């Protein structure tokens, strides 16, 4: 039986990553964090001082970058990497590169795991349109800002609430209005309100996945 593909879309700080990690642990699925792939490219761009507005430099980067690994580090979560990753997400060739890597990761792991969960901002609407479960995480903006603010403080970063609010609003605007793969609810997507306690969200999602797994056996 082929892997159950689950996509998780939603705006910044909506809880996509937390939910994806929960699904990975609860069901022993393989997890692909699309945001991490963008962050790794952003880190390379910063390290090599590549001008993202220079098409030639971007083309050379894409040609030489190869496969992108899923290994994580604190350096990839810095504000400057976050900013650049948001900017390069609007570049079609970069998006194509990330999407190609995601599809390759699915092909390489679909026989090893009974399920694969991928989170991002166009996963169910563009990259994996034929996914069996498409979740769209909708969370109240004030709650998203509070969560991101706490996350940054806990990480030891200096920031202020108003700055986090401004960044979230700007990210939302960019994600929804970008020309290439704007943030949207995927066709056939299940909207999950993650404004409540996480345990309630987990129960809702657990029920959806268990029912799908049961139906696949029948």
mmCIF file of N, CA and C in Angstrom, residues 51-170:
data_model
loop_
_atom_site.group_PDB
_atom_site.id
_atom_site.type_symbol
_atom_site.label_atom_id
_atom_site.label_comp_id
_atom_site.label_asym_id
_atom_site.label_seq_id
_atom_site.Cartn_x
_atom_site.Cartn_y
_atom_site.Cartn_z
ATOM 1 N N UNK A 51 23.223 38.078 -4.622
ATOM 2 C CA UNK A 51 22.195 39.098 -4.819
ATOM 3 C C UNK A 51 20.940 38.426 -5.384
ATOM 4 N N UNK A 52 19.883 38.345 -4.602
ATOM 5 C CA UNK A 52 18.691 37.610 -5.031
ATOM 6 C C UNK A 52 17.959 38.317 -6.181
ATOM 7 N N UNK A 53 18.320 39.565 -6.442
ATOM 8 C CA UNK A 53 17.711 40.276 -7.567
ATOM 9 C C UNK A 53 18.502 40.091 -8.857
ATOM 10 N N UNK A 54 19.642 39.408 -8.737
ATOM 11 C CA UNK A 54 20.488 39.141 -9.896
ATOM 12 C C UNK A 54 20.142 37.755 -10.451
ATOM 13 N N UNK A 55 19.436 37.731 -11.583
ATOM 14 C CA UNK A 55 18.972 36.472 -12.172
ATOM 15 C C UNK A 55 20.113 35.511 -12.471
ATOM 16 N N UNK A 56 21.231 36.040 -12.954
ATOM 17 C CA UNK A 56 22.379 35.196 -13.287
ATOM 18 C C UNK A 56 22.913 34.485 -12.053
ATOM 19 N N UNK A 57 23.040 35.212 -10.955
ATOM 20 C CA UNK A 57 23.554 34.623 -9.719
ATOM 21 C C UNK A 57 22.598 33.554 -9.186
ATOM 22 N N UNK A 58 21.308 33.809 -9.286
ATOM 23 C CA UNK A 58 20.302 32.842 -8.834
ATOM 24 C C UNK A 58 20.356 31.582 -9.695
ATOM 25 N N UNK A 59 20.518 31.754 -11.000
ATOM 26 C CA UNK A 59 20.594 30.608 -11.907
ATOM 27 C C UNK A 59 21.811 29.733 -11.599
ATOM 28 N N UNK A 60 22.938 30.373 -11.300
ATOM 29 C CA UNK A 60 24.158 29.635 -10.957
ATOM 30 C C UNK A 60 23.947 28.867 -9.654
ATOM 31 N N UNK A 61 23.309 29.507 -8.688
ATOM 32 C CA UNK A 61 23.013 28.868 -7.405
ATOM 33 C C UNK A 61 22.171 27.612 -7.617
ATOM 34 N N UNK A 62 21.096 27.751 -8.377
ATOM 35 C CA UNK A 62 20.179 26.632 -8.628
ATOM 36 C C UNK A 62 20.887 25.485 -9.335
ATOM 37 N N UNK A 63 21.756 25.818 -10.267
ATOM 38 C CA UNK A 63 22.494 24.810 -11.035
ATOM 39 C C UNK A 63 23.427 23.997 -10.152
ATOM 40 N N UNK A 64 23.994 24.644 -9.144
ATOM 41 C CA UNK A 64 25.023 23.998 -8.332
ATOM 42 C C UNK A 64 24.540 23.455 -6.984
ATOM 43 N N UNK A 65 23.309 23.742 -6.622
ATOM 44 C CA UNK A 65 22.876 23.444 -5.262
ATOM 45 C C UNK A 65 22.622 21.957 -5.015
ATOM 46 N N UNK A 66 22.138 21.216 -5.999
ATOM 47 C CA UNK A 66 21.897 19.777 -5.825
ATOM 48 C C UNK A 66 20.758 19.489 -4.868
ATOM 49 N N UNK A 67 20.823 18.320 -4.217
ATOM 50 C CA UNK A 67 19.778 17.934 -3.262
ATOM 51 C C UNK A 67 19.921 18.739 -1.971
ATOM 52 N N UNK A 68 18.774 19.095 -1.388
ATOM 53 C CA UNK A 68 18.766 19.854 -0.135
ATOM 54 C C UNK A 68 18.419 18.912 1.009
ATOM 55 N N UNK A 69 19.286 18.832 1.994
ATOM 56 C CA UNK A 69 19.075 17.928 3.124
ATOM 57 C C UNK A 69 18.103 18.548 4.135
ATOM 58 N N UNK A 70 17.465 17.682 4.930
ATOM 59 C CA UNK A 70 16.476 18.137 5.912
ATOM 60 C C UNK A 70 17.084 18.432 7.284
ATOM 61 N N UNK A 71 18.393 18.353 7.431
ATOM 62 C CA UNK A 71 19.031 18.630 8.714
ATOM 63 C C UNK A 71 18.744 20.059 9.170
ATOM 64 N N UNK A 72 18.514 20.216 10.467
ATOM 65 C CA UNK A 72 18.114 21.513 11.023
ATOM 66 C C UNK A 72 19.214 22.068 11.936
ATOM 67 N N UNK A 73 19.153 23.370 12.218
ATOM 68 C CA UNK A 73 20.065 23.997 13.175
ATOM 69 C C UNK A 73 19.482 25.338 13.614
ATOM 70 N N UNK A 74 19.948 25.848 14.748
ATOM 71 C CA UNK A 74 19.455 27.127 15.271
ATOM 72 C C UNK A 74 19.759 28.280 14.326
ATOM 73 N N UNK A 75 20.853 28.181 13.602
ATOM 74 C CA UNK A 75 21.248 29.246 12.677
ATOM 75 C C UNK A 75 20.192 29.476 11.605
ATOM 76 N N UNK A 76 19.462 28.427 11.246
ATOM 77 C CA UNK A 76 18.449 28.539 10.198
ATOM 78 C C UNK A 76 17.191 29.251 10.683
ATOM 79 N N UNK A 77 17.088 29.461 11.993
ATOM 80 C CA UNK A 77 15.898 30.097 12.578
ATOM 81 C C UNK A 77 16.139 31.561 12.941
ATOM 82 N N UNK A 78 17.262 32.110 12.529
ATOM 83 C CA UNK A 78 17.563 33.508 12.849
ATOM 84 C C UNK A 78 16.660 34.444 12.052
ATOM 85 N N UNK A 79 16.409 35.663 12.555
ATOM 86 C CA UNK A 79 15.542 36.624 11.854
ATOM 87 C C UNK A 79 16.011 36.952 10.444
ATOM 88 N N UNK A 80 17.331 37.048 10.234
ATOM 89 C CA UNK A 80 17.847 37.410 8.914
ATOM 90 C C UNK A 80 17.606 36.277 7.909
ATOM 91 N N UNK A 81 17.750 35.030 8.345
ATOM 92 C CA UNK A 81 17.467 33.891 7.472
ATOM 93 C C UNK A 81 15.976 33.835 7.168
ATOM 94 N N UNK A 82 15.152 34.107 8.177
ATOM 95 C CA UNK A 82 13.694 34.125 7.986
ATOM 96 C C UNK A 82 13.296 35.159 6.944
ATOM 97 N N UNK A 83 13.917 36.319 7.017
ATOM 98 C CA UNK A 83 13.597 37.408 6.087
ATOM 99 C C UNK A 83 13.953 37.031 4.652
ATOM 100 N N UNK A 84 15.158 36.484 4.474
ATOM 101 C CA UNK A 84 15.602 36.111 3.130
ATOM 102 C C UNK A 84 14.775 34.947 2.585
ATOM 103 N N UNK A 85 14.431 33.983 3.437
ATOM 104 C CA UNK A 85 13.638 32.835 2.980
ATOM 105 C C UNK A 85 12.262 33.275 2.503
ATOM 106 N N UNK A 86 11.717 34.302 3.161
ATOM 107 C CA UNK A 86 10.428 34.854 2.739
ATOM 108 C C UNK A 86 10.544 35.531 1.381
ATOM 109 N N UNK A 87 11.662 36.204 1.168
ATOM 110 C CA UNK A 87 11.870 36.919 -0.093
ATOM 111 C C UNK A 87 12.102 35.961 -1.263
ATOM 112 N N UNK A 88 12.896 34.922 -1.042
ATOM 113 C CA UNK A 88 13.191 33.999 -2.144
ATOM 114 C C UNK A 88 12.003 33.093 -2.456
ATOM 115 N N UNK A 89 11.059 32.988 -1.523
ATOM 116 C CA UNK A 89 9.869 32.172 -1.771
ATOM 117 C C UNK A 89 9.015 32.745 -2.896
ATOM 118 N N UNK A 90 9.275 34.011 -3.246
ATOM 119 C CA UNK A 90 8.526 34.646 -4.340
ATOM 120 C C UNK A 90 9.182 34.409 -5.703
ATOM 121 N N UNK A 91 10.367 33.818 -5.696
ATOM 122 C CA UNK A 91 11.093 33.568 -6.947
ATOM 123 C C UNK A 91 10.683 32.201 -7.504
ATOM 124 N N UNK A 92 10.121 32.194 -8.691
ATOM 125 C CA UNK A 92 9.567 30.966 -9.273
ATOM 126 C C UNK A 92 10.601 29.855 -9.385
ATOM 127 N N UNK A 93 11.811 30.186 -9.826
ATOM 128 C CA UNK A 93 12.844 29.160 -10.003
ATOM 129 C C UNK A 93 13.259 28.538 -8.671
ATOM 130 N N UNK A 94 13.250 29.340 -7.616
ATOM 131 C CA UNK A 94 13.556 28.820 -6.284
ATOM 132 C C UNK A 94 12.441 27.888 -5.835
ATOM 133 N N UNK A 95 11.193 28.300 -6.060
ATOM 134 C CA UNK A 95 10.049 27.470 -5.673
ATOM 135 C C UNK A 95 10.089 26.136 -6.429
ATOM 136 N N UNK A 96 10.426 26.200 -7.706
ATOM 137 C CA UNK A 96 10.507 24.973 -8.501
ATOM 138 C C UNK A 96 11.579 24.040 -7.952
ATOM 139 N N UNK A 97 12.704 24.630 -7.529
ATOM 140 C CA UNK A 97 13.793 23.842 -6.953
ATOM 141 C C UNK A 97 13.343 23.149 -5.666
ATOM 142 N N UNK A 98 12.686 23.900 -4.788
ATOM 143 C CA UNK A 98 12.201 23.340 -3.523
ATOM 144 C C UNK A 98 11.155 22.260 -3.781
ATOM 145 N N UNK A 99 10.222 22.532 -4.693
ATOM 146 C CA UNK A 99 9.175 21.560 -5.008
ATOM 147 C C UNK A 99 9.760 20.267 -5.572
ATOM 148 N N UNK A 100 10.781 20.401 -6.409
ATOM 149 C CA UNK A 100 11.454 19.235 -6.983
ATOM 150 C C UNK A 100 12.091 18.393 -5.875
ATOM 151 N N UNK A 101 12.722 19.077 -4.903
ATOM 152 C CA UNK A 101 13.341 18.372 -3.786
ATOM 153 C C UNK A 101 12.303 17.673 -2.916
ATOM 154 N N UNK A 102 11.168 18.333 -2.700
ATOM 155 C CA UNK A 102 10.105 17.731 -1.900
ATOM 156 C C UNK A 102 9.564 16.470 -2.562
ATOM 157 N N UNK A 103 9.333 16.545 -3.865
ATOM 158 C CA UNK A 103 8.814 15.383 -4.591
ATOM 159 C C UNK A 103 9.813 14.231 -4.605
ATOM 160 N N UNK A 104 11.089 14.566 -4.677
ATOM 161 C CA UNK A 104 12.120 13.540 -4.638
ATOM 162 C C UNK A 104 12.161 12.870 -3.266
ATOM 163 N N UNK A 105 12.018 13.676 -2.208
ATOM 164 C CA UNK A 105 11.993 13.126 -0.852
ATOM 165 C C UNK A 105 10.815 12.179 -0.663
ATOM 166 N N UNK A 106 9.671 12.529 -1.256
ATOM 167 C CA UNK A 106 8.494 11.656 -1.183
ATOM 168 C C UNK A 106 8.767 10.347 -1.923
ATOM 169 N N UNK A 107 9.321 10.435 -3.127
ATOM 170 C CA UNK A 107 9.622 9.225 -3.908
ATOM 171 C C UNK A 107 10.591 8.305 -3.168
ATOM 172 N N UNK A 108 11.575 8.911 -2.516
ATOM 173 C CA UNK A 108 12.606 8.118 -1.832
ATOM 174 C C UNK A 108 12.125 7.490 -0.529
ATOM 175 N N UNK A 109 11.017 7.998 0.011
ATOM 176 C CA UNK A 109 10.561 7.511 1.323
ATOM 177 C C UNK A 109 9.177 6.874 1.318
ATOM 178 N N UNK A 110 8.507 6.860 0.180
ATOM 179 C CA UNK A 110 7.128 6.353 0.142
ATOM 180 C C UNK A 110 7.037 4.847 0.416
ATOM 181 N N UNK A 111 8.124 4.113 0.187
ATOM 182 C CA UNK A 111 8.118 2.672 0.459
ATOM 183 C C UNK A 111 8.579 2.375 1.890
ATOM 184 N N UNK A 112 9.173 3.357 2.546
ATOM 185 C CA UNK A 112 9.732 3.139 3.883
ATOM 186 C C UNK A 112 8.744 3.492 4.999
ATOM 187 N N UNK A 113 7.788 4.382 4.701
ATOM 188 C CA UNK A 113 6.851 4.847 5.715
ATOM 189 C C UNK A 113 5.420 4.671 5.224
ATOM 190 N N UNK A 114 4.510 4.406 6.156
ATOM 191 C CA UNK A 114 3.105 4.254 5.750
ATOM 192 C C UNK A 114 2.440 5.603 5.499
ATOM 193 N N UNK A 115 3.126 6.668 5.898
ATOM 194 C CA UNK A 115 2.588 7.999 5.671
ATOM 195 C C UNK A 115 3.670 9.050 5.603
ATOM 196 N N UNK A 116 3.398 10.121 4.863
ATOM 197 C CA UNK A 116 4.328 11.250 4.752
ATOM 198 C C UNK A 116 3.532 12.530 4.981
ATOM 199 N N UNK A 117 4.023 13.381 5.867
ATOM 200 C CA UNK A 117 3.360 14.658 6.147
ATOM 201 C C UNK A 117 4.282 15.795 5.718
ATOM 202 N N UNK A 118 3.729 16.733 4.954
ATOM 203 C CA UNK A 118 4.510 17.868 4.446
ATOM 204 C C UNK A 118 3.807 19.159 4.833
ATOM 205 N N UNK A 119 4.531 20.088 5.448
ATOM 206 C CA UNK A 119 3.916 21.363 5.814
ATOM 207 C C UNK A 119 4.575 22.525 5.094
ATOM 208 N N UNK A 120 3.760 23.544 4.773
ATOM 209 C CA UNK A 120 4.245 24.722 4.069
ATOM 210 C C UNK A 120 3.113 25.689 3.761
ATOM 211 N N UNK A 121 3.234 26.404 2.627
ATOM 212 C CA UNK A 121 2.213 27.399 2.308
ATOM 213 C C UNK A 121 1.549 27.184 0.946
ATOM 214 N N UNK A 122 1.996 26.160 0.225
ATOM 215 C CA UNK A 122 1.333 25.844 -1.049
ATOM 216 C C UNK A 122 1.399 24.341 -1.318
ATOM 217 N N UNK A 123 1.526 23.579 -0.241
ATOM 218 C CA UNK A 123 1.766 22.144 -0.377
ATOM 219 C C UNK A 123 0.550 21.410 -0.940
ATOM 220 N N UNK A 124 -0.620 21.673 -0.372
ATOM 221 C CA UNK A 124 -1.830 21.007 -0.849
ATOM 222 C C UNK A 124 -2.438 21.672 -2.061
ATOM 223 N N UNK A 125 -2.179 22.961 -2.230
ATOM 224 C CA UNK A 125 -2.782 23.712 -3.343
ATOM 225 C C UNK A 125 -1.976 23.616 -4.627
ATOM 226 N N UNK A 126 -0.656 23.364 -4.515
ATOM 227 C CA UNK A 126 0.203 23.359 -5.703
ATOM 228 C C UNK A 126 1.067 22.102 -5.812
ATOM 229 N N UNK A 127 1.839 21.808 -4.776
ATOM 230 C CA UNK A 127 2.879 20.772 -4.877
ATOM 231 C C UNK A 127 2.310 19.349 -4.895
ATOM 232 N N UNK A 128 1.393 19.064 -3.961
ATOM 233 C CA UNK A 128 0.793 17.727 -3.888
ATOM 234 C C UNK A 128 -0.731 17.843 -3.926
ATOM 235 N N UNK A 129 -1.234 18.180 -5.087
ATOM 236 C CA UNK A 129 -2.677 18.387 -5.257
ATOM 237 C C UNK A 129 -3.480 17.106 -5.048
ATOM 238 N N UNK A 130 -2.834 15.955 -5.239
ATOM 239 C CA UNK A 130 -3.543 14.683 -5.128
ATOM 240 C C UNK A 130 -3.389 14.038 -3.748
ATOM 241 N N UNK A 131 -2.927 14.804 -2.761
ATOM 242 C CA UNK A 131 -2.786 14.281 -1.399
ATOM 243 C C UNK A 131 -4.145 13.805 -0.877
ATOM 244 N N UNK A 132 -4.138 12.717 -0.116
ATOM 245 C CA UNK A 132 -5.392 12.157 0.397
ATOM 246 C C UNK A 132 -5.985 12.996 1.522
ATOM 247 N N UNK A 133 -5.130 13.641 2.295
ATOM 248 C CA UNK A 133 -5.608 14.540 3.355
ATOM 249 C C UNK A 133 -4.909 15.883 3.186
ATOM 250 N N UNK A 134 -5.713 16.932 3.045
ATOM 251 C CA UNK A 134 -5.169 18.290 2.931
ATOM 252 C C UNK A 134 -5.710 19.119 4.096
ATOM 253 N N UNK A 135 -4.827 19.508 4.978
ATOM 254 C CA UNK A 135 -5.222 20.316 6.131
ATOM 255 C C UNK A 135 -4.821 21.770 5.900
ATOM 256 N N UNK A 136 -5.699 22.676 6.291
ATOM 257 C CA UNK A 136 -5.365 24.107 6.259
ATOM 258 C C UNK A 136 -5.524 24.626 7.676
ATOM 259 N N UNK A 137 -4.423 25.065 8.266
ATOM 260 C CA UNK A 137 -4.428 25.511 9.660
ATOM 261 C C UNK A 137 -4.760 26.995 9.733
ATOM 262 N N UNK A 138 -5.879 27.297 10.342
ATOM 263 C CA UNK A 138 -6.344 28.678 10.481
ATOM 264 C C UNK A 138 -6.273 29.076 11.952
ATOM 265 N N UNK A 139 -5.517 30.098 12.253
ATOM 266 C CA UNK A 139 -5.326 30.517 13.642
ATOM 267 C C UNK A 139 -5.496 32.025 13.765
ATOM 268 N N UNK A 140 -6.156 32.447 14.823
ATOM 269 C CA UNK A 140 -6.361 33.870 15.087
ATOM 270 C C UNK A 140 -5.021 34.611 15.072
ATOM 271 N N UNK A 141 -4.984 35.754 14.381
ATOM 272 C CA UNK A 141 -3.719 36.478 14.201
ATOM 273 C C UNK A 141 -3.082 36.882 15.538
ATOM 274 N N UNK A 142 -3.881 37.325 16.500
ATOM 275 C CA UNK A 142 -3.322 37.726 17.795
ATOM 276 C C UNK A 142 -2.621 36.547 18.475
ATOM 277 N N UNK A 143 -3.235 35.387 18.362
ATOM 278 C CA UNK A 143 -2.649 34.189 18.964
ATOM 279 C C UNK A 143 -1.365 33.809 18.238
ATOM 280 N N UNK A 144 -1.356 33.937 16.908
ATOM 281 C CA UNK A 144 -0.160 33.644 16.132
ATOM 282 C C UNK A 144 0.990 34.549 16.540
ATOM 283 N N UNK A 145 0.706 35.831 16.745
ATOM 284 C CA UNK A 145 1.744 36.792 17.145
ATOM 285 C C UNK A 145 2.279 36.443 18.534
ATOM 286 N N UNK A 146 1.392 36.114 19.463
ATOM 287 C CA UNK A 146 1.811 35.757 20.815
ATOM 288 C C UNK A 146 2.703 34.514 20.800
ATOM 289 N N UNK A 147 2.309 33.536 19.986
ATOM 290 C CA UNK A 147 3.097 32.301 19.904
ATOM 291 C C UNK A 147 4.478 32.557 19.320
ATOM 292 N N UNK A 148 4.529 33.345 18.248
ATOM 293 C CA UNK A 148 5.822 33.629 17.619
ATOM 294 C C UNK A 148 6.703 34.455 18.555
ATOM 295 N N UNK A 149 6.104 35.421 19.278
ATOM 296 C CA UNK A 149 6.840 36.256 20.224
ATOM 297 C C UNK A 149 7.458 35.389 21.317
ATOM 298 N N UNK A 150 6.660 34.465 21.872
ATOM 299 C CA UNK A 150 7.153 33.565 22.923
ATOM 300 C C UNK A 150 8.255 32.659 22.378
ATOM 301 N N UNK A 151 8.063 32.181 21.158
ATOM 302 C CA UNK A 151 9.059 31.308 20.534
ATOM 303 C C UNK A 151 10.409 32.006 20.417
ATOM 304 N N UNK A 152 10.396 33.265 19.981
ATOM 305 C CA UNK A 152 11.628 34.030 19.823
ATOM 306 C C UNK A 152 12.287 34.325 21.167
ATOM 307 N N UNK A 153 11.478 34.691 22.162
ATOM 308 C CA UNK A 153 12.003 34.976 23.501
ATOM 309 C C UNK A 153 12.628 33.722 24.114
ATOM 310 N N UNK A 154 11.912 32.589 23.985
ATOM 311 C CA UNK A 154 12.422 31.328 24.526
ATOM 312 C C UNK A 154 13.728 30.919 23.858
ATOM 313 N N UNK A 155 13.905 31.369 22.604
ATOM 314 C CA UNK A 155 15.112 31.039 21.860
ATOM 315 C C UNK A 155 16.262 31.972 22.233
ATOM 316 N N UNK A 156 15.957 32.976 23.067
ATOM 317 C CA UNK A 156 16.994 33.897 23.508
ATOM 318 C C UNK A 156 17.206 35.091 22.604
ATOM 319 N N UNK A 157 16.287 35.326 21.674
ATOM 320 C CA UNK A 157 16.432 36.439 20.749
ATOM 321 C C UNK A 157 15.788 37.701 21.327
ATOM 322 N N UNK A 158 16.404 38.844 21.038
ATOM 323 C CA UNK A 158 15.865 40.118 21.501
ATOM 324 C C UNK A 158 14.826 40.618 20.500
ATOM 325 N N UNK A 159 13.639 40.855 20.974
ATOM 326 C CA UNK A 159 12.576 41.338 20.085
ATOM 327 C C UNK A 159 11.502 42.016 20.909
ATOM 328 N N UNK A 160 10.606 42.726 20.249
ATOM 329 C CA UNK A 160 9.481 43.370 20.918
ATOM 330 C C UNK A 160 8.203 42.927 20.219
ATOM 331 N N UNK A 161 7.113 42.946 20.965
ATOM 332 C CA UNK A 161 5.833 42.440 20.461
ATOM 333 C C UNK A 161 5.399 43.160 19.184
ATOM 334 N N UNK A 162 5.533 44.491 19.168
ATOM 335 C CA UNK A 162 5.090 45.269 18.006
ATOM 336 C C UNK A 162 5.855 44.890 16.742
ATOM 337 N N UNK A 163 7.130 44.519 16.904
ATOM 338 C CA UNK A 163 7.945 44.118 15.767
ATOM 339 C C UNK A 163 7.473 42.772 15.211
ATOM 340 N N UNK A 164 7.137 41.854 16.113
ATOM 341 C CA UNK A 164 6.636 40.540 15.691
ATOM 342 C C UNK A 164 5.296 40.694 14.973
ATOM 343 N N UNK A 165 4.440 41.557 15.511
ATOM 344 C CA UNK A 165 3.138 41.824 14.890
ATOM 345 C C UNK A 165 3.311 42.373 13.477
ATOM 346 N N UNK A 166 4.218 43.309 13.331
ATOM 347 C CA UNK A 166 4.482 43.918 12.026
ATOM 348 C C UNK A 166 4.988 42.873 11.030
ATOM 349 N N UNK A 167 5.893 42.020 11.486
ATOM 350 C CA UNK A 167 6.463 40.992 10.614
ATOM 351 C C UNK A 167 5.420 39.971 10.174
ATOM 352 N N UNK A 168 4.533 39.598 11.094
ATOM 353 C CA UNK A 168 3.470 38.633 10.763
ATOM 354 C C UNK A 168 2.524 39.229 9.727
ATOM 355 N N UNK A 169 2.139 40.490 9.917
ATOM 356 C CA UNK A 169 1.240 41.160 8.967
ATOM 357 C C UNK A 169 1.887 41.251 7.591
ATOM 358 N N UNK A 170 3.177 41.606 7.572
ATOM 359 C CA UNK A 170 3.903 41.734 6.310
ATOM 360 C C UNK A 170 4.022 40.375 5.619
#
